[in-house]
Coordinates of C-alpha atoms in Angstrom, one line a residue:
X1044 CA 33.7 -26.3 -9.8
X1045 CA 31.0 -27.9 -7.6
X1046 CA 32.6 -29.2 -4.3
X1047 CA 30.3 -31.9 -2.8
X1048 CA 32.5 -32.2 0.3
X1049 CA 32.3 -28.5 0.9
X1050 CA 28.5 -28.4 0.7
X1051 CA 28.2 -31.4 2.9
X1052 CA 30.3 -29.5 5.4
X1053 CA 28.0 -26.5 5.2
X1054 CA 24.9 -28.7 5.7
X1055 CA 26.6 -30.4 8.8
X1056 CA 27.5 -27.0 10.3
X1057 CA 24.0 -25.7 9.8
X1058 CA 22.5 -28.9 11.2
X1059 CA 24.4 -28.6 14.4
X1060 CA 22.8 -25.1 14.8
X1061 CA 19.5 -26.1 13.4
X1062 CA 17.3 -24.1 15.8
X1063 CA 19.2 -20.9 15.3
X1064 CA 19.3 -21.6 11.5
X1065 CA 15.6 -22.2 11.4
X1066 CA 14.7 -19.1 13.3
X1067 CA 17.1 -17.0 11.2
X1068 CA 15.9 -18.5 7.9
X1069 CA 12.3 -17.8 9.0
X1070 CA 13.2 -14.2 9.6
X1071 CA 14.7 -13.8 6.2
X1072 CA 11.9 -15.7 4.5
X1073 CA 9.3 -13.5 6.2
X1074 CA 11.1 -10.4 5.2
X1075 CA 11.2 -11.4 1.5
X1076 CA 7.6 -12.6 1.7
X1077 CA 6.4 -9.2 3.2
X1078 CA 8.4 -7.3 0.5
X1079 CA 6.9 -9.3 -2.3
X1080 CA 3.3 -8.9 -1.0
X1081 CA 3.8 -5.1 -0.5
X1082 CA 5.3 -4.7 -4.0
X1083 CA 2.5 -6.8 -5.5
X1084 CA -0.1 -4.6 -3.9
X1085 CA 1.8 -1.5 -4.9
X1086 CA 1.6 -2.7 -8.5
X1087 CA -2.1 -3.5 -8.0
X1088 CA -2.8 0.0 -6.9
X1089 CA -1.0 1.4 -9.9
X1090 CA -3.0 -0.9 -12.2
X1091 CA -6.3 0.1 -10.6
X1092 CA -5.5 3.9 -10.8
X1093 CA -4.3 3.5 -14.4
X1094 CA -7.6 1.6 -15.3
X1095 CA -9.6 4.5 -13.8
X1096 CA -7.8 7.0 -16.0
X1097 CA -8.2 4.9 -19.1
X1098 CA -11.9 5.1 -18.8
X1099 CA -11.8 8.6 -20.2
X1100 CA -9.4 10.4 -22.5
X1101 CA -5.9 10.9 -21.0
X1102 CA -5.5 14.6 -21.5
X1103 CA -9.0 15.8 -20.6
X1104 CA -10.1 19.2 -19.4
X1105 CA -13.6 19.3 -18.0
X1106 CA -15.4 22.5 -17.1
X1107 CA -18.3 22.7 -14.7
X1108 CA -20.4 25.7 -13.5
X1109 CA -21.1 26.4 -9.9
X1110 CA -22.3 29.1 -7.6
X1111 CA -20.4 32.3 -6.8
X1112 CA -19.3 32.8 -3.2
X1113 CA -17.9 36.4 -3.4
X1114 CA -19.4 39.8 -4.3
X1115 CA -17.8 41.2 -7.4
X1116 CA -18.3 44.4 -9.3
X1117 CA -21.7 45.0 -7.6
X1118 CA -23.0 41.5 -8.1
X1119 CA -24.0 39.6 -5.0
X1120 CA -22.7 36.1 -4.2
X1121 CA -25.0 33.1 -4.7
X1122 CA -25.3 33.5 -8.4
X1123 CA -25.5 30.3 -10.4
X1124 CA -23.3 30.4 -13.5
X1125 CA -25.1 29.1 -16.5
X1126 CA -23.0 28.0 -19.5
X1127 CA -24.4 28.5 -23.0
X1128 CA -23.5 27.4 -26.5
X1129 CA -21.6 30.6 -27.0
X1130 CA -19.2 29.8 -24.1
X1131 CA -18.4 26.5 -25.7
X1132 CA -18.0 28.0 -29.2
X1133 CA -15.7 30.7 -27.9
X1134 CA -13.3 28.3 -26.2
X1135 CA -13.4 26.0 -29.2
X1136 CA -12.4 28.8 -31.6
X1137 CA -9.8 30.3 -29.4
X1138 CA -7.9 27.1 -28.6
X1139 CA -8.6 25.3 -31.8
X1140 CA -5.0 24.5 -32.5
X1141 CA -4.5 22.8 -29.1
X1142 CA -7.9 20.9 -29.0
X1143 CA -8.2 17.4 -30.3
X1144 CA -11.7 16.4 -29.4
X1145 CA -14.5 18.4 -27.8
X1146 CA -18.1 18.3 -26.7
X1147 CA -20.7 20.3 -24.8
X1148 CA -23.3 18.5 -22.7
X1149 CA -26.9 19.0 -21.9
X1150 CA -27.8 16.4 -19.3
X1151 CA -31.0 15.0 -17.8
X1152 CA -30.4 12.8 -14.8
X1153 CA -32.7 9.7 -14.4
X1154 CA -34.5 10.2 -17.7
X1155 CA -37.4 7.7 -18.4
X1156 CA -36.8 5.6 -21.5
X1157 CA -39.3 3.1 -23.0
X1158 CA -39.3 0.5 -25.7
X1159 CA -42.5 -1.5 -26.1
X1160 CA -43.3 -2.9 -22.7
X1161 CA -39.8 -2.3 -21.2
X1162 CA -38.7 0.8 -19.5
X1163 CA -35.8 2.1 -17.4
X1164 CA -34.2 5.2 -15.9
X1165 CA -31.0 6.3 -17.5
X1166 CA -28.8 9.4 -17.9
X1167 CA -29.8 11.3 -21.0
X1168 CA -27.1 13.4 -22.5
X1169 CA -27.1 15.8 -25.5
X1170 CA -23.6 15.7 -26.9
X1171 CA -21.4 16.4 -29.9
X1172 CA -19.6 13.7 -32.0
X1173 CA -16.3 14.3 -30.2
X1174 CA -17.8 12.7 -27.1
X1175 CA -17.1 9.3 -28.5
X1176 CA -13.4 9.9 -28.1
X1177 CA -13.8 11.7 -24.8
X1178 CA -15.6 8.7 -23.4
X1179 CA -13.3 6.2 -25.1
X1180 CA -16.5 4.6 -26.3
X1181 CA -16.4 1.6 -28.7
X1182 CA -19.2 1.2 -31.1
X1183 CA -20.5 -2.3 -31.0
X1184 CA -23.3 -1.8 -33.4
X1185 CA -24.3 0.9 -35.9
X1186 CA -22.6 4.3 -35.6
X1187 CA -22.0 7.2 -33.2
X1188 CA -23.6 10.6 -33.7
X1189 CA -22.3 12.8 -36.5
X1190 CA -22.3 16.5 -37.2
X1191 CA -25.2 16.1 -39.6
X1192 CA -27.3 14.8 -36.7
X1193 CA -26.3 17.9 -34.7
X1194 CA -26.9 20.5 -37.4
X1195 CA -30.3 19.1 -38.3
X1196 CA -31.3 18.3 -34.7
X1197 CA -32.2 14.8 -35.8
X1198 CA -34.1 12.6 -33.4
X1199 CA -31.6 9.8 -33.3
X1200 CA -29.9 8.1 -30.3
X1201 CA -26.9 6.1 -29.4
X1202 CA -27.5 3.8 -26.4
X1203 CA -25.1 2.1 -24.0
X1204 CA -24.9 -1.7 -24.0
X1205 CA -26.6 -1.8 -20.5
X1206 CA -29.6 0.0 -22.0
X1207 CA -29.7 -2.4 -24.9
X1208 CA -29.7 -5.4 -22.6
X1209 CA -32.5 -3.9 -20.4
X1210 CA -34.8 -2.7 -23.1
X1211 CA -34.1 -4.9 -26.1
X1212 CA -33.0 -8.2 -24.5
X1213 CA -31.8 -10.2 -27.5
X1214 CA -33.5 -8.0 -30.2
X1215 CA -31.4 -5.9 -32.6
X1216 CA -32.0 -2.2 -31.5
X1217 CA -30.6 -0.6 -34.7
X1218 CA -33.3 1.6 -36.4
X1219 CA -35.8 0.8 -33.7
X1220 CA -37.6 3.7 -31.9
X1221 CA -37.3 4.4 -28.2
X1222 CA -39.3 6.9 -26.3
X1223 CA -37.5 9.4 -24.1
X1224 CA -40.2 11.2 -22.0
X1225 CA -42.7 10.4 -24.8
X1226 CA -40.5 11.7 -27.6
X1227 CA -39.4 9.1 -30.2
X1228 CA -35.7 8.7 -31.1
X1229 CA -34.4 6.2 -33.6
X1230 CA -31.5 4.1 -32.3
X1231 CA -28.5 4.4 -34.7
X1232 CA -25.8 2.8 -32.5
X1233 CA -24.8 0.9 -29.4
X1234 CA -21.6 1.7 -27.5
X1235 CA -19.4 -0.1 -25.0
X1236 CA -17.5 1.9 -22.4
X1237 CA -14.3 0.9 -20.5
X1238 CA -16.0 2.1 -17.3
X1239 CA -18.4 -0.9 -17.5
X1240 CA -22.1 -1.0 -17.0
X1241 CA -22.3 2.2 -14.9
X1242 CA -21.1 4.2 -17.9
X1243 CA -23.1 2.1 -20.4
X1244 CA -26.3 3.2 -18.7
X1245 CA -26.5 6.3 -20.9
X1246 CA -28.4 7.5 -23.9
X1247 CA -26.7 10.0 -26.1
X1248 CA -28.7 12.4 -28.3
X1249 CA -27.5 15.2 -30.6
X1250 CA -26.9 18.3 -28.4
X1251 CA -29.3 20.5 -30.5
X1252 CA -32.0 17.9 -30.5
X1253 CA -31.9 17.4 -26.7
X1254 CA -31.9 21.2 -26.1
X1255 CA -35.0 21.6 -28.3
X1256 CA -36.9 18.6 -26.9
X1257 CA -36.3 19.4 -23.3
X1258 CA -36.6 23.2 -23.3
X1259 CA -32.9 23.8 -22.9
X1260 CA -32.7 26.7 -25.4
X1261 CA -29.0 27.3 -25.8
X1262 CA -28.0 26.2 -22.3
X1263 CA -25.4 23.5 -21.6
X1264 CA -24.5 21.7 -18.4
X1265 CA -20.8 21.4 -18.9
X1266 CA -18.0 21.2 -21.4
X1267 CA -15.1 18.8 -22.1
X1268 CA -12.0 19.1 -24.3
X1269 CA -9.1 16.8 -25.0
X1270 CA -5.8 18.3 -25.9
X1271 CA -3.3 17.1 -28.4
X1272 CA -0.7 15.0 -26.6
X1273 CA 3.0 15.8 -26.5
X1274 CA 5.6 13.0 -26.4
X1275 CA 7.1 14.6 -23.3
X1276 CA 4.8 13.9 -20.4
X1277 CA 6.0 16.8 -18.3
X1278 CA 5.7 19.2 -21.2
X1279 CA 2.1 18.0 -21.9
X1280 CA 1.3 18.5 -18.2
X1281 CA 2.6 22.0 -18.2
X1282 CA 0.7 22.9 -21.5
X1283 CA -2.5 21.4 -20.2
X1284 CA -2.2 23.3 -16.9
X1285 CA -1.6 26.6 -18.8
X1286 CA -4.6 26.1 -21.1
X1287 CA -6.8 25.1 -18.2
X1288 CA -5.8 28.3 -16.3
X1289 CA -6.4 30.4 -19.4
X1290 CA -9.9 28.9 -20.0
X1291 CA -10.8 29.5 -16.4
X1292 CA -9.6 33.1 -16.6
X1293 CA -11.6 33.7 -19.8
X1294 CA -14.8 32.3 -18.4
X1295 CA -14.5 34.2 -15.1
X1296 CA -14.1 37.5 -17.1
X1297 CA -17.1 36.7 -19.3
X1298 CA -19.4 35.8 -16.4
X1299 CA -18.1 38.6 -14.1
X1300 CA -16.7 36.3 -11.4
X1301 CA -14.1 37.3 -8.8
X1302 CA -10.7 35.9 -9.9
X1303 CA -10.3 34.4 -6.4
X1304 CA -13.7 32.7 -6.3
X1305 CA -12.9 28.9 -6.6
X1306 CA -16.6 27.7 -6.5
X1307 CA -18.1 29.6 -9.4
X1308 CA -16.4 27.7 -12.2
X1309 CA -14.4 24.5 -11.8
X1310 CA -11.9 23.4 -14.4
X1311 CA -10.5 19.9 -13.8
X1312 CA -7.4 18.7 -15.6
X1313 CA -6.7 15.0 -15.7
X1314 CA -3.0 15.5 -16.6
X1315 CA -2.5 17.4 -13.4
X1316 CA -4.6 14.9 -11.4
X1317 CA -2.7 12.0 -13.0
X1318 CA 0.6 13.6 -12.1
X1319 CA -0.4 14.0 -8.4
X1320 CA -1.8 10.5 -8.2
X1321 CA 1.2 8.8 -9.9
X1322 CA 3.5 10.8 -7.6
X1323 CA 1.5 9.4 -4.6
X1324 CA 1.8 5.9 -6.0
X1325 CA 5.6 6.3 -6.3
X1326 CA 5.7 7.5 -2.7
X1327 CA 3.6 4.5 -1.6
X1328 CA 5.9 2.1 -3.5
X1329 CA 9.0 3.8 -1.9
X1330 CA 7.4 3.3 1.6
X1331 CA 6.7 -0.4 0.8
X1332 CA 10.3 -0.9 -0.4
X1333 CA 11.5 0.8 2.8
X1334 CA 9.3 -1.4 5.1
X1335 CA 10.3 -4.6 3.1
X1336 CA 14.0 -3.8 3.1
X1337 CA 13.8 -3.0 6.8
X1338 CA 12.3 -6.4 7.5
X1339 CA 15.0 -8.1 5.4
X1340 CA 17.7 -6.2 7.3
X1341 CA 16.3 -7.7 10.6
X1342 CA 16.8 -11.1 9.0
X1343 CA 20.3 -10.3 7.8
X1344 CA 21.3 -9.2 11.3
X1345 CA 20.1 -12.6 12.5
X1346 CA 22.2 -14.4 9.8
X1347 CA 25.2 -12.3 10.9
X1348 CA 24.7 -13.3 14.5
X1349 CA 24.5 -17.0 13.7
X1350 CA 27.6 -16.7 11.6
X1351 CA 29.4 -15.1 14.5
X1352 CA 28.4 -18.0 16.7
X1353 CA 29.5 -20.5 14.1
X1354 CA 32.9 -18.8 13.8
X1355 CA 33.2 -18.9 17.6
X1356 CA 32.4 -22.6 17.7
X1357 CA 34.7 -23.4 14.9
X1358 CA 37.7 -21.4 16.1
X1359 CA 39.9 -24.5 16.6
X1360 CA 39.0 -25.8 13.2
X1361 CA 39.8 -22.5 11.6
X1362 CA 43.2 -22.5 13.4
X1363 CA 44.0 -25.9 12.2
X1364 CA 43.1 -24.9 8.6
X1365 CA 45.4 -21.9 8.8
X1366 CA 48.2 -23.9 10.4
X1367 CA 48.0 -26.3 7.4
X1368 CA 48.4 -23.4 5.0
X1369 CA 44.8 -22.1 4.4
X1370 CA 44.8 -18.6 3.1
X1371 CA 42.7 -15.9 4.7
X1372 CA 40.6 -15.6 1.6
X1373 CA 39.7 -19.3 1.7
X1374 CA 38.5 -18.8 5.3
X1375 CA 36.4 -15.8 4.2
X1376 CA 35.0 -17.7 1.3
X1377 CA 34.0 -20.6 3.6
X1378 CA 32.0 -18.4 5.9
X1379 CA 30.5 -16.4 3.1
X1380 CA 29.3 -19.5 1.4
X1381 CA 27.4 -20.6 4.5
X1382 CA 25.9 -17.1 5.0
X1383 CA 24.8 -16.8 1.4
X1384 CA 23.4 -20.3 1.4
X1385 CA 21.2 -19.6 4.5
X1386 CA 20.0 -16.2 3.1
X1387 CA 19.4 -17.5 -0.5
X1388 CA 17.5 -20.7 0.6
X1389 CA 15.3 -18.8 3.0
X1390 CA 14.8 -15.8 0.8
X1391 CA 13.8 -17.9 -2.3
X1392 CA 11.3 -19.8 -0.1
X1393 CA 9.8 -16.5 0.9
X1394 CA 9.9 -15.2 -2.7
X1395 CA 8.1 -18.2 -4.1
X1396 CA 5.5 -18.2 -1.3
X1397 CA 4.8 -14.5 -1.9
X1398 CA 4.5 -14.9 -5.7
X1399 CA 2.2 -18.0 -5.2
X1400 CA -0.1 -16.1 -2.8
X1401 CA -0.4 -13.2 -5.2
X1402 CA -1.2 -15.6 -8.1
X1403 CA -4.0 -17.2 -6.0
X1404 CA -5.4 -14.1 -4.2
X1405 CA -4.9 -11.5 -6.9
X1406 CA -7.7 -12.6 -9.3
X1407 CA -10.1 -12.8 -6.3
X1408 CA -9.7 -9.1 -5.4
X1409 CA -12.7 -7.1 -6.6
X1410 CA -11.8 -3.4 -6.2
X1411 CA -11.7 -0.5 -8.7
X1412 CA -8.5 0.7 -7.2
X1413 CA -6.6 -2.6 -6.7
X1414 CA -6.4 -4.7 -9.8
X1415 CA -4.1 -7.7 -10.6
X1416 CA -1.5 -7.3 -7.8
X1417 CA 1.6 -8.9 -9.1
X1418 CA 5.4 -8.7 -9.1
X1419 CA 7.0 -8.4 -12.5
X1420 CA 10.1 -10.3 -13.7
X1421 CA 12.5 -7.4 -13.2
X1422 CA 11.3 -6.9 -9.6
X1423 CA 11.8 -10.6 -8.9
X1424 CA 15.3 -10.5 -10.3
X1425 CA 16.0 -7.4 -8.2
X1426 CA 14.9 -9.3 -5.1
X1427 CA 17.2 -12.2 -5.9
X1428 CA 20.2 -9.7 -6.2
X1429 CA 19.1 -8.2 -2.8
X1430 CA 19.2 -11.7 -1.3
X1431 CA 22.7 -12.4 -2.6
X1432 CA 24.0 -9.0 -1.4
X1433 CA 22.3 -9.4 2.0
X1434 CA 23.8 -12.9 2.4
X1435 CA 27.3 -11.6 1.5
X1436 CA 26.8 -8.6 3.8
X1437 CA 25.6 -10.8 6.7
X1438 CA 28.6 -13.1 6.4
X1439 CA 31.3 -10.5 5.7
X1440 CA 32.1 -9.4 9.3
X1441 CA 32.1 -12.9 10.8
X1442 CA 34.2 -14.0 7.8
X1443 CA 36.6 -11.1 8.3
X1444 CA 36.9 -11.9 12.0
X1445 CA 37.6 -15.6 11.2
X1446 CA 40.3 -14.6 8.7
X1447 CA 42.1 -12.5 11.5
X1448 CA 42.3 -15.5 13.9
X1449 CA 45.9 -16.4 14.6
X1450 CA 46.6 -20.2 14.4
X1451 CA 48.4 -20.4 17.7
X1452 CA 45.6 -18.7 19.6
X1453 CA 42.9 -20.7 17.8
X1454 CA 44.6 -24.0 18.7
X1455 CA 44.5 -23.1 22.4
X1456 CA 40.7 -22.5 22.2
X1457 CA 38.6 -24.9 24.2

């Protein structure tokens, strides 16, 4: 039942100690405020990193050639490893049951592309149809490349939305011819990429067509494969790591590379990288919680101190209450109410201030690795429970001390 007189008594007690109450409340409010801001930015970091991984397929293995750094079986270091179609086909056949999507790449950096009087420099990539899913590319117009385009080495192209805007302006690009280093390609599709304009500044050609047009013979620049996902994240990570290691071993044996040479062939596994980064994010979040809780504890100590002072100042009153029959639990409840009130009021002020600041500042942050910093409902509820617990903890020892005061001694207090 709501006791108006009791709450008036609490307000009067706190009013008499208004300076101490204000400073203590400020300490609690600042602790909650700092905790909310830290947790909000922790969530922002998680959102940003997740967004970076969503730009490409989630279970992706990418393979890049390099230069040998160790002598092996009579071959000198300094050899450049050149991948060929056969390397890709061998991996594709051997791990067919595990592979979901795949593509080999023949890349020309900064290729000159023209349409009528417009021109630009873009990344030209010969790819296979599976690259649409590796890139997470959405087709806005037309279609993506298909296996018929690859088998017949057709001179067709799929352009990124940025390329469309630069070269075609408001004109429909489908079935129009663009020139890539003087070679005509018919545009059959326009794609959008989650990575934004940077990843939309590409022109995709059928792999075989690009190799023929630019004297690539059967050479490829790199290879990418996505693996079929398991429902169990840890199992998927282990399987992905095992297949990555097996592919690396196969390629090193084929190209006669020292097993300990880490520069000759690089195999990157997004599942392993994701696991490391999400582990780091969890660590950062734990550190933020530790710092925030530490700040709150400082405020709680302040609340405990002011409650001790209040108990000391009200010793005679407590003695009178006990002499009139007040039970120890009612004395404890009286002190705890005041403690929880100070903590809750100050903490909720800090919580609302922190949430408000995140709502205002969050949308203004322009960073790839911090996106939409916010505190979700569950975290906010957790913070409220922390406030209640902190208030009760801060008032418990002063309340216990008040409950132990003997009436005869309390009445003698001056």
